CSV table of C-alpha atoms in Angstrom, one decimal:
chain,number,residue,atom,x,y,z
Z,78,ASP,CA,135.7,27.9,96.1
Z,79,VAL,CA,133.1,25.1,96.3
Z,80,TYR,CA,132.7,23.2,99.5
Z,81,PRO,CA,131.7,19.6,98.5
Z,82,ARG,CA,133.1,17.9,101.6
Z,83,ASP,CA,131.3,20.3,103.9
Z,84,VAL,CA,128.1,20.0,101.9
Z,85,PHE,CA,128.0,16.2,101.8
Z,86,SER,CA,129.5,15.4,105.2
Z,87,ASP,CA,126.7,17.3,106.9
Z,88,TYR,CA,124.3,15.1,105.1
Z,89,GLY,CA,126.2,11.9,106.0
Z,90,ILE,CA,127.9,11.3,102.6
Z,91,SER,CA,131.6,10.8,102.3
Z,92,LEU,CA,133.2,11.8,98.9
Z,93,ASP,CA,135.5,8.7,99.4
Z,94,GLU,CA,132.7,6.1,99.5
Z,95,SER,CA,131.3,4.3,96.5
Z,96,VAL,CA,127.9,5.2,95.2
Z,97,ASP,CA,125.3,2.8,96.4
Z,98,GLU,CA,121.6,2.8,97.4
Z,99,ARG,CA,122.4,4.4,100.7
Z,100,VAL,CA,124.1,7.3,99.0
Z,101,PHE,CA,121.2,7.8,96.6
Z,102,ARG,CA,118.8,7.9,99.6
Z,103,ARG,CA,121.0,10.5,101.3
Z,104,LEU,CA,121.1,12.5,98.0
Z,105,ASP,CA,117.3,12.4,98.1
Z,106,ASP,CA,117.5,13.8,101.6
Z,107,VAL,CA,119.8,16.6,100.5
Z,108,THR,CA,117.4,17.5,97.7
Z,109,SER,CA,114.4,17.4,100.0
Z,110,ARG,CA,116.0,19.5,102.7
Z,111,TYR,CA,117.5,22.1,100.3
Z,112,SER,CA,114.3,22.5,98.3
Z,113,ARG,CA,112.5,23.5,101.5
Z,114,ILE,CA,115.2,26.1,102.1
Z,115,LEU,CA,114.8,27.4,98.5
Z,116,GLN,CA,111.1,28.1,99.1
Z,117,TYR,CA,112.3,30.9,101.4
Z,118,HIS,CA,113.8,32.7,98.4
Z,119,GLU,CA,110.3,32.9,96.9
Z,120,LEU,CA,108.9,34.1,100.2
Z,121,GLY,CA,111.7,36.7,100.4
Z,122,GLU,CA,110.9,37.9,96.9
Z,123,SER,CA,107.2,38.3,97.6
Z,124,VAL,CA,107.8,40.2,100.9
Z,125,GLU,CA,110.7,42.3,99.5
Z,126,ASP,CA,108.8,43.6,96.5
Z,127,ILE,CA,110.3,46.9,95.1
Z,128,PRO,CA,107.7,49.2,93.6
Z,129,GLY,CA,108.7,50.1,90.0
Z,130,TRP,CA,111.3,47.3,89.7
Z,131,HIS,CA,109.5,45.6,86.9
Z,132,ASP,CA,109.3,48.9,85.1
Z,133,ILE,CA,113.0,49.4,85.5
Z,134,LEU,CA,113.7,45.9,84.1
Z,135,ALA,CA,111.5,46.7,81.1
Z,136,ALA,CA,113.3,50.0,80.5
Z,137,VAL,CA,116.8,48.5,80.2
Z,138,SER,CA,117.9,46.9,77.0
Z,139,ASP,CA,121.5,46.1,78.0
Z,140,ARG,CA,121.8,42.4,79.1
Z,141,THR,CA,124.5,43.1,81.6
Z,142,THR,CA,122.4,45.7,83.3
Z,143,GLU,CA,119.4,43.3,83.3
Z,144,TYR,CA,121.5,40.5,84.9
Z,145,PHE,CA,122.8,42.8,87.5
Z,146,LEU,CA,119.3,44.1,88.4
Z,147,ARG,CA,117.9,40.5,88.6
Z,148,ALA,CA,120.9,39.4,90.8
Z,149,LEU,CA,120.5,42.4,93.1
Z,150,LYS,CA,116.8,41.6,93.6
Z,151,ASP,CA,117.7,37.9,94.2
Z,152,LEU,CA,120.2,39.0,96.8
Z,153,ILE,CA,117.7,41.2,98.6
Z,154,ALA,CA,115.3,38.2,98.8
Z,155,ASP,CA,118.1,35.8,99.9
Z,156,THR,CA,119.4,38.1,102.7
Z,157,SER,CA,116.0,39.2,103.8
Z,158,ASP,CA,114.6,38.2,107.2
Z,159,TYR,CA,112.2,36.0,105.2
Z,160,GLY,CA,114.9,34.6,102.9
Z,161,PRO,CA,116.8,31.3,102.7
Z,162,LEU,CA,120.0,32.6,104.3
Z,163,ARG,CA,118.2,33.6,107.4
Z,164,ARG,CA,116.4,30.2,107.5
Z,165,ILE,CA,119.7,28.4,107.1
Z,166,ILE,CA,121.1,30.4,110.0
Z,167,GLN,CA,118.1,29.7,112.2
Z,168,THR,CA,118.2,26.0,111.6
Z,169,HIS,CA,122.1,25.8,111.8
Z,170,ASP,CA,122.1,23.8,108.6
Z,171,LYS,CA,125.8,23.7,107.7
Z,172,GLY,CA,125.2,21.6,104.6
Z,173,ALA,CA,122.6,24.0,103.2
Z,174,LEU,CA,124.9,26.9,104.0
Z,175,ALA,CA,127.7,25.4,101.9
Z,176,LEU,CA,125.3,24.5,99.1
Z,177,PHE,CA,123.8,28.0,99.2
Z,178,VAL,CA,127.2,29.7,99.0
Z,179,SER,CA,128.6,27.4,96.4
Z,180,SER,CA,125.6,27.9,94.1
Z,181,GLN,CA,126.1,31.7,93.9
Z,182,GLU,CA,127.2,32.6,90.4
Z,183,GLY,CA,127.6,35.6,88.2
Z,184,PHE,CA,126.7,38.9,89.7
Z,185,ARG,CA,125.3,37.2,92.8
Z,186,LYS,CA,128.8,36.0,93.5
Z,187,THR,CA,130.5,39.3,92.4
Z,188,LEU,CA,128.2,41.5,94.5
Z,189,TYR,CA,128.5,39.4,97.7
Z,190,PRO,CA,132.1,38.3,98.1
Z,191,GLU,CA,132.0,38.6,101.9
Z,192,LEU,CA,129.6,35.6,101.9
Z,193,ARG,CA,132.4,33.3,100.7
Z,194,THR,CA,134.8,34.9,103.2
Z,195,VAL,CA,132.5,34.3,106.1
Z,196,LEU,CA,131.9,30.7,105.0
Z,197,ASP,CA,135.6,30.1,104.9
Z,198,ALA,CA,135.9,31.4,108.5
Z,199,PHE,CA,132.7,29.6,109.5
Z,200,PHE,CA,134.1,26.1,108.7
Z,201,VAL,CA,137.0,26.9,111.0
Z,202,ASP,CA,135.1,28.6,113.9
Z,203,GLY,CA,131.4,27.6,113.4
Z,204,ASP,CA,130.3,31.2,114.2
Z,205,TRP,CA,126.7,31.5,113.1
Z,206,ALA,CA,126.5,35.0,114.5
Z,207,ALA,CA,129.2,36.1,112.0
Z,208,VAL,CA,127.2,34.6,109.2
Z,209,ASP,CA,124.1,36.4,110.3
Z,210,THR,CA,126.0,39.7,110.6
Z,211,VAL,CA,127.2,39.3,107.0
Z,212,ARG,CA,123.6,38.5,105.9
Z,213,ARG,CA,122.2,41.6,107.6
Z,214,GLN,CA,125.0,43.9,106.2
Z,215,GLY,CA,124.4,42.5,102.7
Z,216,TYR,CA,120.7,43.1,103.0
Z,217,GLU,CA,121.3,46.7,104.0
Z,218,ARG,CA,123.8,47.2,101.2
Z,219,PHE,CA,121.6,45.6,98.5
Z,220,THR,CA,118.4,47.4,99.6
Z,221,ALA,CA,120.3,50.7,99.6
Z,222,LYS,CA,121.5,50.0,96.0
Z,223,SER,CA,118.0,49.2,94.9
Z,224,ARG,CA,116.7,52.5,96.3
Z,225,GLU,CA,119.5,54.3,94.4
Z,226,ILE,CA,118.5,52.6,91.2
Z,227,VAL,CA,114.8,53.4,91.7
Z,228,GLU,CA,115.7,57.1,92.4
Z,229,LEU,CA,117.9,57.1,89.3
Z,230,TYR,CA,115.1,55.6,87.2
Z,231,GLU,CA,112.5,58.0,88.5
Z,232,GLY,CA,114.7,61.0,87.8
Z,233,ARG,CA,115.0,60.0,84.1
Z,234,GLY,CA,112.5,60.0,81.3
Z,235,LEU,CA,113.9,58.5,78.1
Z,236,ARG,CA,114.7,54.8,77.8
Z,237,GLU,CA,118.1,55.5,76.4
Z,238,THR,CA,119.0,57.8,79.2
Z,239,VAL,CA,117.8,55.3,81.8
Z,240,ASP,CA,119.6,52.4,80.1
Z,241,ASP,CA,122.9,54.4,79.9
Z,242,ALA,CA,122.6,55.8,83.4
Z,243,ILE,CA,121.7,52.5,85.1
Z,244,GLY,CA,124.2,50.7,82.9
Z,245,ASP,CA,127.0,53.0,84.0
Z,246,PHE,CA,125.8,52.6,87.7
Z,247,VAL,CA,125.7,48.8,87.3
Z,248,ARG,CA,129.1,48.5,85.8
Z,249,ALA,CA,130.7,50.8,88.4
Z,250,ALA,CA,129.0,48.8,91.3
Z,251,ALA,CA,130.2,45.6,89.8
Z,252,GLY,CA,133.7,46.8,89.2
Z,253,LEU,CA,133.3,46.6,85.4
Z,254,ARG,CA,134.6,49.1,82.8
Z,255,SER,CA,132.2,50.9,80.5
């Protein structure tokens, strides 16, 4: 599920070696390289702004629904042409790819299982095009879901109705029961 050998070997760290000054310097390199990648999440979020999304977040009172909506917005940013996953693919950064996938939790992991599947295959075949295909397909799916949610929100008036309707939609999309 987590790919520590793949992450660290790409950065020149063996899990079998003892921790010394060289390993700490390499870890600084890992942190520096990956933090530059994460800046692309912020860029993706600013470019992929969804009109009315903040109103939707304010209208829901159910925590599960809120977490789902935030995860969906994060996935849109991450899979965008301006997001970190695209940047990782462009730079062929295998370590960052493994770190990125292994850091997906909660709804981000639940809503995007094909990312882990393609990573498993990637570490066998090294097919960056397959990773990019999964990125683009994810982006299309996540933006379509966000449009459905905005349409659902705009078609409702009362907070309770919005909360219930979006909550039901969220639970169904995430495979959860009401």
